[in-house]
Short mmCIF file of C-alpha atoms and ligand atoms in Angstrom, two decimals:
data_model
loop_
_atom_site.label_atom_id
_atom_site.label_comp_id
_atom_site.label_asym_id
_atom_site.label_seq_id
_atom_site.Cartn_x
_atom_site.Cartn_y
_atom_site.Cartn_z
CA MET X 1 1.32 15.89 16.88
CA THR X 2 -2.25 14.61 18.47
CA VAL X 3 -1.50 13.64 21.87
CA LEU X 4 -2.16 10.03 23.14
CA ASP X 5 -5.00 9.19 25.45
CA GLU X 6 -2.84 8.36 28.88
CA LYS X 7 -4.40 4.54 29.53
CA LEU X 8 -2.12 4.51 25.66
CA HIS X 9 1.07 6.19 26.96
CA ASP X 10 2.44 3.04 28.24
CA ILE X 11 2.09 0.96 25.69
CA TYR X 12 3.63 3.28 22.88
CA ASP X 13 6.94 3.65 25.40
CA ALA X 14 7.29 -0.08 25.21
CA VAL X 15 7.21 0.12 21.60
CA LEU X 16 9.81 2.29 21.78
CA ARG X 17 12.04 0.54 23.86
CA ARG X 18 11.90 -2.56 22.49
CA ASP X 19 12.65 -1.53 18.95
CA PRO X 20 14.19 2.47 19.10
CA ALA X 21 15.85 1.72 15.25
CA GLU X 22 12.27 1.12 13.93
CA THR X 23 11.49 4.88 13.49
CA GLU X 24 8.35 4.43 10.49
CA PHE X 25 7.27 2.06 12.51
CA HIS X 26 6.59 3.72 15.67
CA GLN X 27 5.51 6.66 13.48
CA ALA X 28 2.64 4.10 12.21
CA VAL X 29 1.85 2.85 15.77
CA TYR X 30 1.90 6.21 16.59
CA GLU X 31 -0.68 7.46 14.08
CA VAL X 32 -3.17 4.48 15.02
CA LEU X 33 -2.91 4.73 18.75
CA SER X 34 -3.52 8.88 18.42
CA SER X 35 -7.47 7.72 17.13
CA LEU X 36 -8.03 5.26 20.08
CA GLY X 37 -8.50 7.47 23.34
CA PRO X 38 -12.26 7.49 22.33
CA VAL X 39 -12.37 4.39 21.92
CA VAL X 40 -10.49 3.11 25.41
CA ALA X 41 -12.84 5.27 27.14
CA LYS X 42 -15.83 3.91 25.74
CA HIS X 43 -14.79 0.13 26.35
CA PRO X 44 -12.17 -0.28 28.89
CA ARG X 45 -11.88 -4.26 27.45
CA TYR X 46 -10.07 -3.07 25.17
CA THR X 47 -6.93 -2.12 27.26
CA ASP X 48 -7.98 -4.48 30.33
CA THR X 49 -7.21 -7.38 28.09
CA GLU X 50 -4.48 -5.66 26.27
CA VAL X 51 -4.95 -6.45 23.00
CA ILE X 52 -3.53 -3.03 21.76
CA ARG X 53 -0.68 -4.14 23.25
CA ARG X 54 -0.31 -7.47 21.83
CA MET X 55 -1.59 -6.15 18.46
CA CYS X 56 2.09 -3.88 18.62
CA GLU X 57 3.69 -7.07 18.41
CA PRO X 58 3.77 -9.37 15.52
CA GLU X 59 2.93 -12.79 15.46
CA ARG X 60 5.84 -14.43 13.88
CA GLN X 61 9.13 -12.36 12.10
CA ILE X 62 11.14 -14.32 9.24
CA ILE X 63 14.32 -12.95 8.49
CA PHE X 64 16.44 -15.03 5.91
CA ARG X 65 19.24 -14.68 4.18
CA VAL X 66 18.87 -14.73 -0.21
CA PRO X 67 22.16 -15.71 -2.60
CA TRP X 68 22.47 -15.04 -6.13
CA VAL X 69 24.44 -14.83 -8.47
CA ASP X 70 24.40 -11.90 -11.93
CA ASP X 71 24.73 -12.05 -15.02
CA THR X 72 28.58 -11.84 -15.03
CA GLY X 73 29.16 -14.45 -12.34
CA ALA X 74 29.87 -12.50 -9.19
CA VAL X 75 27.81 -12.90 -6.10
CA HIS X 76 25.33 -11.52 -3.75
CA ILE X 77 23.80 -11.44 -0.68
CA ASN X 78 20.45 -9.86 0.14
CA ARG X 79 18.28 -9.88 2.75
CA GLY X 80 14.73 -11.07 2.84
CA PHE X 81 12.36 -10.37 5.07
CA ARG X 82 8.32 -11.18 6.41
CA VAL X 83 6.30 -10.15 9.39
CA GLU X 84 3.48 -12.08 9.56
CA PHE X 85 1.40 -9.74 11.67
CA ASN X 86 -1.61 -10.62 12.56
CA SER X 87 -3.77 -13.20 11.13
CA ALA X 88 -6.90 -12.87 13.61
CA LEU X 89 -9.68 -11.97 10.91
CA GLY X 90 -7.45 -14.80 8.08
CA PRO X 91 -4.33 -15.92 6.93
CA HIS X 92 -1.70 -13.20 6.92
CA LYS X 93 -1.87 -11.30 3.48
CA GLY X 94 0.03 -8.22 2.22
CA GLY X 95 2.87 -7.39 -0.26
CA LEU X 96 6.37 -7.78 -1.15
CA ARG X 97 8.38 -5.17 -1.62
CA PHE X 98 12.13 -5.09 -3.27
CA HIS X 99 13.67 -1.78 -2.89
CA PRO X 100 16.86 -0.89 -1.37
CA SER X 101 15.75 1.29 2.01
CA VAL X 102 14.01 -2.02 2.80
CA ASN X 103 14.45 -3.24 6.29
CA LEU X 104 12.89 -4.58 9.28
CA GLY X 105 11.40 -1.20 10.70
CA ILE X 106 9.69 -0.37 7.37
CA VAL X 107 8.41 -4.22 7.25
CA LYS X 108 6.57 -3.99 10.16
CA PHE X 109 4.96 -0.47 9.59
CA LEU X 110 3.83 -1.97 6.61
CA GLY X 111 2.94 -5.02 8.10
CA PHE X 112 0.87 -2.81 11.06
CA GLU X 113 -0.43 -0.81 8.45
CA GLN X 114 -1.85 -4.00 6.47
CA THR X 115 -3.60 -5.47 9.20
CA PHE X 116 -6.05 -2.48 9.57
CA LYS X 117 -6.21 -1.72 5.81
CA ASN X 118 -7.41 -5.27 5.18
CA ALA X 119 -9.95 -5.31 8.19
CA LEU X 120 -11.31 -2.74 6.26
CA THR X 121 -12.14 -4.41 3.53
CA GLY X 122 -14.10 -6.35 4.81
CA MET X 123 -12.80 -9.71 3.97
CA PRO X 124 -11.59 -12.22 5.73
CA ILE X 125 -7.58 -11.59 5.24
CA GLY X 126 -4.70 -11.16 8.46
CA GLY X 127 -2.20 -8.89 8.03
CA GLY X 128 1.51 -9.37 6.86
CA LYS X 129 4.24 -7.76 4.83
CA GLY X 130 7.69 -8.59 3.72
CA GLY X 131 10.66 -7.95 0.85
CA SER X 132 14.19 -7.14 0.49
CA ASP X 133 16.36 -4.80 0.01
CA PHE X 134 17.31 -5.94 -3.31
CA ASP X 135 17.43 -2.77 -6.08
CA PRO X 136 15.97 -4.79 -9.52
CA LYS X 137 16.36 -1.28 -11.34
CA GLY X 138 18.82 -2.28 -13.87
CA ARG X 139 18.93 -5.65 -13.60
CA SER X 140 18.51 -8.30 -16.38
CA ASP X 141 14.91 -10.22 -16.81
CA ALA X 142 17.56 -13.33 -15.82
CA GLU X 143 18.62 -11.45 -12.66
CA VAL X 144 15.48 -10.62 -11.07
CA MET X 145 14.60 -14.05 -11.95
CA ARG X 146 17.17 -15.70 -10.57
CA PHE X 147 16.93 -13.60 -7.08
CA CYS X 148 12.97 -14.32 -7.08
CA GLN X 149 13.54 -18.07 -7.13
CA SER X 150 16.77 -17.71 -4.49
CA PHE X 151 13.78 -15.65 -2.32
CA MET X 152 11.00 -18.55 -2.79
CA THR X 153 13.69 -21.08 -2.09
CA GLU X 154 13.26 -19.77 1.74
CA LEU X 155 9.81 -18.45 1.84
CA TYR X 156 8.22 -21.29 0.79
CA ARG X 157 8.48 -22.82 4.05
CA HIS X 158 6.52 -20.07 5.88
CA ILE X 159 3.21 -19.21 3.01
CA GLY X 160 0.48 -20.85 1.94
CA GLU X 161 -2.89 -20.34 1.06
CA TYR X 162 -4.75 -20.49 4.49
CA THR X 163 -0.96 -19.12 6.29
CA ASP X 164 -0.02 -16.51 4.50
CA VAL X 165 -0.36 -15.19 1.27
CA PRO X 166 1.67 -12.40 -0.50
CA ALA X 167 1.58 -10.59 -3.36
CA GLY X 168 3.44 -6.76 -5.17
CA ASP X 169 4.30 -3.78 -3.94
CA ILE X 170 7.06 -1.37 -4.56
CA GLY X 171 9.23 -3.47 -7.46
CA VAL X 172 7.26 -6.22 -7.66
CA GLY X 173 4.73 -6.59 -10.33
CA SER X 174 3.01 -9.04 -12.51
CA ARG X 175 6.91 -10.13 -13.79
CA GLU X 176 8.47 -10.84 -9.98
CA ILE X 177 5.07 -12.86 -9.60
CA GLY X 178 5.35 -15.10 -12.18
CA TYR X 179 9.41 -15.99 -10.93
CA LEU X 180 8.54 -16.83 -7.38
CA PHE X 181 5.20 -18.65 -7.78
CA GLY X 182 7.05 -20.33 -10.34
CA GLN X 183 9.65 -21.38 -7.94
CA TYR X 184 6.94 -22.07 -5.40
CA LYS X 185 5.67 -24.71 -7.88
CA ARG X 186 8.67 -26.27 -8.51
CA ILE X 187 9.55 -26.62 -4.80
CA THR X 188 6.24 -27.77 -3.52
CA ASN X 189 4.86 -30.07 -6.52
CA ARG X 190 1.70 -28.12 -5.93
CA TYR X 191 -0.09 -26.18 -8.57
CA GLU X 192 -1.69 -23.63 -5.57
CA SER X 193 -2.60 -20.52 -7.01
CA GLY X 194 -4.09 -19.48 -3.56
CA VAL X 195 -0.88 -18.96 -1.95
CA ILE X 196 0.54 -15.96 -3.73
CA THR X 197 -1.97 -12.57 -5.80
CA GLY X 198 -1.06 -10.54 -7.99
CA LYS X 199 -0.77 -13.44 -10.71
CA ARG X 200 -1.14 -12.75 -14.72
CA PRO X 201 -5.10 -13.17 -15.52
CA THR X 202 -3.45 -15.99 -18.36
CA TRP X 203 -2.10 -18.03 -15.32
CA GLY X 204 -4.83 -17.90 -12.51
CA GLY X 205 -4.81 -13.84 -11.60
CA SER X 206 -7.40 -11.59 -11.46
CA GLN X 207 -9.02 -9.38 -13.75
CA VAL X 208 -8.39 -5.46 -12.39
CA ARG X 209 -5.74 -6.69 -9.81
CA THR X 210 -3.19 -4.73 -12.04
CA GLU X 211 -5.42 -1.54 -12.18
CA ALA X 212 -6.90 -2.42 -8.52
CA THR X 213 -4.94 0.17 -6.09
CA GLY X 214 -5.28 2.87 -8.70
CA TYR X 215 -8.75 2.23 -9.46
CA GLY X 216 -9.53 2.34 -6.02
CA THR X 217 -8.06 5.34 -4.87
CA VAL X 218 -10.23 6.90 -7.55
CA PHE X 219 -12.81 5.62 -6.39
CA PHE X 220 -12.96 6.55 -2.89
CA ILE X 221 -11.92 10.00 -3.61
CA ASP X 222 -15.17 10.07 -6.22
CA GLU X 223 -16.71 9.17 -3.02
CA ILE X 224 -15.17 12.30 -0.96
CA LEU X 225 -15.95 14.56 -3.96
CA LYS X 226 -19.78 13.13 -3.93
CA SER X 227 -20.57 13.53 -0.56
CA ALA X 228 -20.10 17.48 -1.09
CA ASN X 229 -21.59 17.42 -4.63
CA GLN X 230 -18.90 17.87 -6.72
CA SER X 231 -17.19 15.60 -9.29
CA PHE X 232 -13.98 14.96 -10.84
CA GLU X 233 -15.13 16.98 -14.32
CA GLY X 234 -11.99 19.74 -14.47
CA LYS X 235 -10.51 19.20 -11.43
CA LYS X 236 -7.18 19.33 -12.05
CA VAL X 237 -4.90 16.25 -10.51
CA VAL X 238 -0.75 15.83 -8.83
CA VAL X 239 0.37 12.06 -8.63
CA SER X 240 3.56 11.77 -7.53
CA GLY X 241 5.55 8.38 -8.47
CA SER X 242 4.73 7.00 -11.87
CA GLY X 243 4.52 2.98 -10.73
CA ASN X 244 1.17 0.83 -10.35
CA VAL X 245 -0.65 2.67 -8.31
CA ALA X 246 0.25 5.82 -9.68
CA ILE X 247 -0.37 4.98 -13.46
CA TYR X 248 -3.69 3.91 -12.67
CA ALA X 249 -4.63 5.80 -10.64
CA ILE X 250 -4.29 8.38 -13.84
CA GLU X 251 -5.78 6.24 -16.54
CA LYS X 252 -9.23 6.18 -13.89
CA ILE X 253 -8.88 10.32 -13.01
CA HIS X 254 -9.32 10.90 -16.90
CA GLN X 255 -12.17 8.50 -17.26
CA LEU X 256 -13.87 10.34 -14.82
CA GLY X 257 -13.47 14.02 -16.74
CA GLY X 258 -10.30 14.79 -14.03
CA ILE X 259 -6.35 16.16 -15.36
CA VAL X 260 -4.00 14.73 -13.72
CA ILE X 261 -0.86 17.52 -14.80
CA ALA X 262 1.97 16.29 -13.28
CA CYS X 263 3.54 12.57 -11.86
CA SER X 264 7.30 11.52 -10.63
CA ASP X 265 9.82 9.11 -9.79
CA SER X 266 12.79 9.44 -7.79
CA THR X 267 14.68 11.34 -10.29
CA GLY X 268 12.17 13.99 -10.82
CA TYR X 269 8.66 15.31 -12.02
CA VAL X 270 6.85 16.07 -15.26
CA LEU X 271 4.73 18.72 -16.03
CA ASP X 272 2.12 17.87 -19.29
CA PRO X 273 -0.90 21.47 -19.06
CA LYS X 274 -2.42 19.53 -21.35
CA GLY X 275 -2.60 15.85 -19.15
CA ILE X 276 -0.46 13.00 -18.75
CA GLU X 277 -0.76 10.77 -22.13
CA ILE X 278 -1.43 7.40 -20.28
CA GLU X 279 -0.54 5.09 -22.82
CA LEU X 280 3.02 7.10 -23.75
CA LEU X 281 3.47 6.58 -19.64
CA LYS X 282 2.68 2.96 -19.76
CA ASP X 283 4.96 1.89 -22.29
CA ILE X 284 8.34 4.28 -21.15
CA LYS X 285 7.43 2.49 -17.44
CA GLU X 286 6.38 -0.54 -18.00
CA VAL X 287 7.36 -1.77 -21.09
CA ARG X 288 10.82 0.00 -21.40
CA ARG X 289 11.17 0.17 -17.74
CA ALA X 290 12.78 3.65 -18.63
CA ARG X 291 13.46 6.83 -16.21
CA ILE X 292 10.46 9.99 -16.24
CA ALA X 293 12.53 12.13 -18.18
CA ALA X 294 11.83 9.94 -21.44
CA TYR X 295 8.14 10.71 -20.95
CA ALA X 296 8.61 14.93 -21.51
CA GLU X 297 11.09 13.77 -24.36
CA ALA X 298 8.46 11.51 -26.43
CA ARG X 299 6.02 13.78 -25.66
CA GLY X 300 6.78 17.09 -26.47
CA GLY X 301 4.83 19.70 -26.83
CA GLU X 302 4.67 21.74 -23.24
CA ALA X 303 5.52 18.53 -21.60
CA ARG X 304 8.61 19.76 -19.43
CA PHE X 305 10.86 17.31 -17.40
CA ILE X 306 12.28 18.96 -13.80
CA SER X 307 15.02 17.50 -12.69
CA ASP X 308 15.68 16.80 -8.92
CA ARG X 309 12.35 18.83 -7.66
CA SER X 310 9.03 18.08 -5.97
CA VAL X 311 5.86 17.63 -7.59
CA TRP X 312 3.81 19.16 -4.66
CA GLU X 313 5.23 22.70 -6.20
CA VAL X 314 3.07 22.48 -8.96
CA PRO X 315 -0.63 24.18 -8.30
CA CYS X 316 -3.77 21.36 -8.32
CA ASP X 317 -7.25 20.98 -6.55
CA ILE X 318 -6.30 17.39 -5.51
CA ALA X 319 -2.91 15.89 -4.46
CA ILE X 320 -2.52 11.77 -4.29
CA PRO X 321 0.75 10.93 -2.98
CA SER X 322 1.34 7.66 -4.44
CA ALA X 323 5.18 6.94 -4.90
CA THR X 324 6.54 5.95 -0.82
CA GLN X 325 6.72 6.57 3.13
CA ASN X 326 7.30 10.29 4.08
CA GLU X 327 7.44 11.90 0.40
CA LEU X 328 5.43 14.54 1.14
CA ASN X 329 6.47 16.70 4.38
CA GLY X 330 5.20 19.84 6.32
CA ALA X 331 6.82 22.28 3.54
CA ASP X 332 5.20 20.34 0.95
CA ALA X 333 2.08 20.25 2.98
CA ALA X 334 2.34 24.50 3.00
CA THR X 335 2.88 24.68 -0.79
CA LEU X 336 0.03 23.08 -1.78
CA ILE X 337 -2.73 24.69 0.89
CA ASP X 338 -1.22 27.86 -0.77
CA GLY X 339 -1.61 26.59 -4.54
CA GLY X 340 -5.30 25.52 -3.97
CA CYS X 341 -5.39 21.80 -2.99
CA ARG X 342 -8.63 21.05 -1.00
CA ILE X 343 -8.40 17.02 -0.81
CA VAL X 344 -5.20 15.08 -0.10
CA ALA X 345 -5.38 11.52 -0.78
CA GLU X 346 -3.09 9.05 0.31
CA GLY X 347 -2.30 6.78 -2.39
CA ALA X 348 0.84 5.24 -0.91
CA ASN X 349 1.32 3.46 2.09
CA MET X 350 2.49 6.85 5.07
CA PRO X 351 3.31 9.28 2.36
CA CYS X 352 2.58 12.23 4.25
CA THR X 353 4.54 13.09 7.40
CA PRO X 354 2.77 13.86 10.26
CA ASP X 355 3.72 17.60 10.39
CA ALA X 356 1.51 17.40 6.85
CA VAL X 357 -0.83 15.86 7.88
CA ARG X 358 -1.58 18.48 10.91
CA ARG X 359 -1.18 20.91 8.56
CA PHE X 360 -3.60 19.23 6.13
CA THR X 361 -5.94 18.92 8.62
CA GLU X 362 -5.37 22.98 10.37
CA ALA X 363 -6.11 24.17 6.90
CA GLY X 364 -8.98 22.41 6.08
CA VAL X 365 -8.21 20.29 3.48
CA VAL X 366 -9.33 17.05 3.29
CA PHE X 367 -6.99 14.03 4.10
CA ALA X 368 -7.86 10.21 4.09
CA PRO X 369 -5.52 8.01 5.15
CA GLY X 370 -3.61 5.07 2.88
CA LYS X 371 -5.26 2.44 5.11
CA ALA X 372 -8.39 3.29 3.52
CA VAL X 373 -7.65 5.08 0.20
CA ASN X 374 -5.32 2.47 -0.83
CA ALA X 375 -7.21 -0.73 0.21
CA GLY X 376 -8.49 -1.72 -3.36
CA GLY X 377 -5.85 -3.51 -4.23
CA VAL X 378 -5.69 -6.18 -1.25
CA ALA X 379 -9.28 -5.88 -2.14
CA THR X 380 -9.02 -7.13 -5.42
CA SER X 381 -6.41 -10.19 -3.97
CA ALA X 382 -8.67 -11.03 -1.74
CA LEU X 383 -11.46 -11.12 -4.67
CA GLU X 384 -8.61 -13.32 -6.90
CA MET X 385 -8.39 -15.43 -4.14
CA GLN X 386 -12.20 -16.23 -3.87
CA GLN X 387 -12.10 -17.13 -7.46
CA ASN X 388 -9.10 -19.33 -7.01
CA ALA X 389 -10.53 -21.27 -4.14
CA SER X 390 -13.68 -21.32 -6.76
CA ARG X 391 -11.50 -21.99 -9.58
CA ASP X 392 -13.81 -19.45 -11.74
CA SER X 393 -12.51 -16.31 -13.47
CA TRP X 394 -15.01 -13.06 -13.46
CA SER X 395 -14.87 -10.97 -15.90
CA PHE X 396 -13.32 -6.94 -16.23
CA GLU X 397 -15.90 -5.44 -15.67
CA TYR X 398 -18.04 -7.56 -12.95
CA THR X 399 -14.86 -7.13 -11.06
CA GLU X 400 -14.68 -3.86 -11.30
CA GLN X 401 -18.17 -3.45 -10.19
CA ARG X 402 -16.85 -5.38 -6.99
CA LEU X 403 -14.09 -3.15 -6.42
CA ALA X 404 -16.10 0.31 -7.08
CA GLY X 405 -18.54 -1.30 -3.94
CA ILE X 406 -15.88 -2.22 -1.78
CA MET X 407 -14.21 0.97 -1.75
CA ARG X 408 -17.72 3.18 -1.63
CA ARG X 409 -18.14 0.17 1.76
CA ILE X 410 -14.64 1.34 2.98
CA HIS X 411 -15.61 5.36 3.03
CA ASP X 412 -19.01 4.69 3.90
CA SER X 413 -17.88 2.97 7.01
CA CYS X 414 -14.59 5.77 7.78
CA LEU X 415 -17.48 8.39 8.27
CA ALA X 416 -20.00 6.25 9.96
CA THR X 417 -17.53 5.34 12.78
CA ALA X 418 -15.55 9.19 12.78
CA ASP X 419 -19.03 10.40 13.59
CA GLU X 420 -19.89 7.47 16.39
CA TYR X 421 -16.49 8.35 18.37
CA GLY X 422 -17.81 12.26 17.82
CA VAL X 423 -15.33 13.71 15.42
CA PRO X 424 -17.43 13.84 11.96
CA GLY X 425 -16.02 13.84 8.86
CA ASP X 426 -12.12 12.78 9.84
CA TYR X 427 -11.17 10.57 7.77
CA VAL X 428 -7.55 9.05 9.69
CA ALA X 429 -10.35 8.68 12.69
CA GLY X 430 -12.68 6.53 11.48
CA ALA X 431 -9.96 4.81 9.56
CA ASN X 432 -8.38 3.68 12.56
CA ILE X 433 -10.90 2.97 14.90
CA ALA X 434 -12.80 0.96 12.13
CA GLY X 435 -10.14 -1.26 11.42
CA PHE X 436 -8.88 -1.17 14.89
CA ILE X 437 -12.68 -2.70 16.41
CA HIS X 438 -13.01 -5.67 13.41
CA VAL X 439 -9.29 -7.01 14.25
CA ALA X 440 -9.44 -6.23 17.95
CA ASP X 441 -13.06 -8.52 18.57
CA ALA X 442 -11.69 -11.08 16.48
CA MET X 443 -8.56 -10.99 18.96
CA LEU X 444 -10.84 -11.53 21.74
CA ALA X 445 -13.40 -13.80 20.52
CA LEU X 446 -10.07 -16.15 19.47
CA GLY X 447 -9.00 -16.26 23.66
CA LEU X 448 -5.49 -15.05 24.26
CA ILE X 449 -3.51 -15.07 20.86
P1 NDP O 1 6.15 0.75 -7.72
O1 NDP O 1 7.33 -0.02 -7.87
O2 NDP O 1 5.20 0.59 -8.67
O3 NDP O 1 6.49 2.16 -8.48
C1 NDP O 1 6.90 2.89 -7.08
C2 NDP O 1 6.94 4.52 -7.65
O4 NDP O 1 6.99 5.43 -6.69
C3 NDP O 1 7.87 4.90 -9.06
O5 NDP O 1 7.89 5.69 -9.20
C4 NDP O 1 8.88 5.23 -7.97
O6 NDP O 1 9.91 5.82 -8.79
C5 NDP O 1 8.41 5.80 -6.87
N1 NDP O 1 9.41 6.04 -5.86
C6 NDP O 1 10.05 4.73 -5.30
N2 NDP O 1 10.41 4.83 -3.83
C7 NDP O 1 10.71 5.99 -3.51
C8 NDP O 1 12.04 7.13 -3.00
N3 NDP O 1 12.12 6.43 -1.98
N4 NDP O 1 11.52 8.70 -3.48
C9 NDP O 1 10.60 8.50 -4.41
N5 NDP O 1 10.36 7.75 -5.42
C10 NDP O 1 10.50 6.73 -5.16
O7 NDP O 1 5.25 0.56 -6.58
P2 NDP O 1 3.80 1.04 -6.28
O8 NDP O 1 2.98 1.88 -6.99
O9 NDP O 1 3.23 -0.41 -6.25
O10 NDP O 1 3.95 1.06 -4.91
C11 NDP O 1 3.68 2.62 -4.67
C12 NDP O 1 3.06 2.79 -2.97
O11 NDP O 1 1.86 2.27 -2.99
C13 NDP O 1 4.13 2.11 -1.31
O12 NDP O 1 3.97 3.58 -0.96
C14 NDP O 1 2.90 0.98 -1.99
O13 NDP O 1 3.26 0.36 -0.34
C15 NDP O 1 1.55 1.47 -2.41
N6 NDP O 1 0.60 0.19 -2.78
C16 NDP O 1 0.55 -0.27 -3.55
C17 NDP O 1 0.23 -1.62 -3.97
C18 NDP O 1 -0.19 -2.09 -4.73
O14 NDP O 1 -0.85 -2.84 -5.21
N7 NDP O 1 0.80 -1.83 -5.72
C19 NDP O 1 -0.71 -1.67 -2.85
C20 NDP O 1 -1.36 -0.27 -1.70
C21 NDP O 1 -0.54 0.12 -1.25
P3 NDP O 1 11.47 4.98 -9.40
O15 NDP O 1 11.44 3.94 -10.11
O16 NDP O 1 12.90 6.58 -9.66
O17 NDP O 1 12.18 4.49 -7.89
#
């Protein structure tokens, strides 16, 4: 682990003391603080004003009961969360996650990351995150709808286009966004499109929002490749997960001439040496909502399903972890390095453990962190808010161009910031420092907040 600057020890210790059980939150805070040594050395104002300590404490945390009834009439109680982390740059903005693993520590880690990610986009959005320990897997449409309605029956009081604007994340796609917005509209009697993003383009959503995180991830990697005079052409890529981020990352890689030979879900992975057939994957995951084994069965030929094994055992040039936090550990990193992997870019939020990141760095593998790489999703959400505010809707081509431009700027700002602070080529430091300075300067300008 990188050692923290002396001035930051006390801040980190206070985070550990105050919320001892929130390990993912500790990890995310440590990761950012470990980049800030050169910043606090150069600019004492950040420690003198305690702005870093303030940033580690969310502005507001909401926890609520979500009662709902399943198709058999049985009553279930889930727990709902919304953590409004920081609104110095704009209304809180960040997704909702529905997954049984969701707890306050996970939501806080995601909200903390989101604050810096949103700042990196250069758009006027603060950070937040929310969700529930509800498991949508195996639930009927009607059950998912009743859950979403109950969740929004509490959440609606806390959100608004100038306050807090949720979106999707794991387990929350356009179906759930529709049910959530429908309930918000019923309760408030307002068609307030800008209150939530990830809507379908037919009723207020933006073109490219569905594709944005995956496409943006690939645009970012393309910039890494271009800066080394390379391209995706002929590169073998492994992507973990087979959800929203993974599917559209795979689609864009194939458009740019790369070949994705493996992807996964929580049951195992599929290896398809000829390249993942994207329309088949979409049908299985987005339409049928089936397990990844169904892909290999339907595809036939050389495609194989390997159960309960890590997708990181497949040798590749580029790895894109796009499933969940801490899914790629030190041993996986060693396997990837031995297999010849040269670039690792996080499509998911914090999917690589600190040990994995250390190994990549020591081996000279280019490592790009989620808060920069996957920022295309939230950036396109901000474009959705912009279209909603002006009651406009842009074409797919125009929106995709805007996304590509934003990802190029994020990439360049990470590199320029890393150079400025004496760590050239370090995307982690570049992203953390650039995001931090943007948020910190806004907080200082707004007085003691
Ligand atoms: P989805 O729910 O669409 O897909 C998640 C995928 O990851 C599924 O294939 C799922 O498999 C797998 N997965 C989830 N949890 C686990 C686990 N504990 N172990 C193994 N596999 C798991 O989510 P998204 O694609 O939207 O999100 C993926 C990641 O990207 C998350 O970290 C999210 O925070 C991040 N992200 C998403 C953005 C977006 O716009 N959607 C924006 C920025 C970041 P299974 O179905 O078997 O659970």
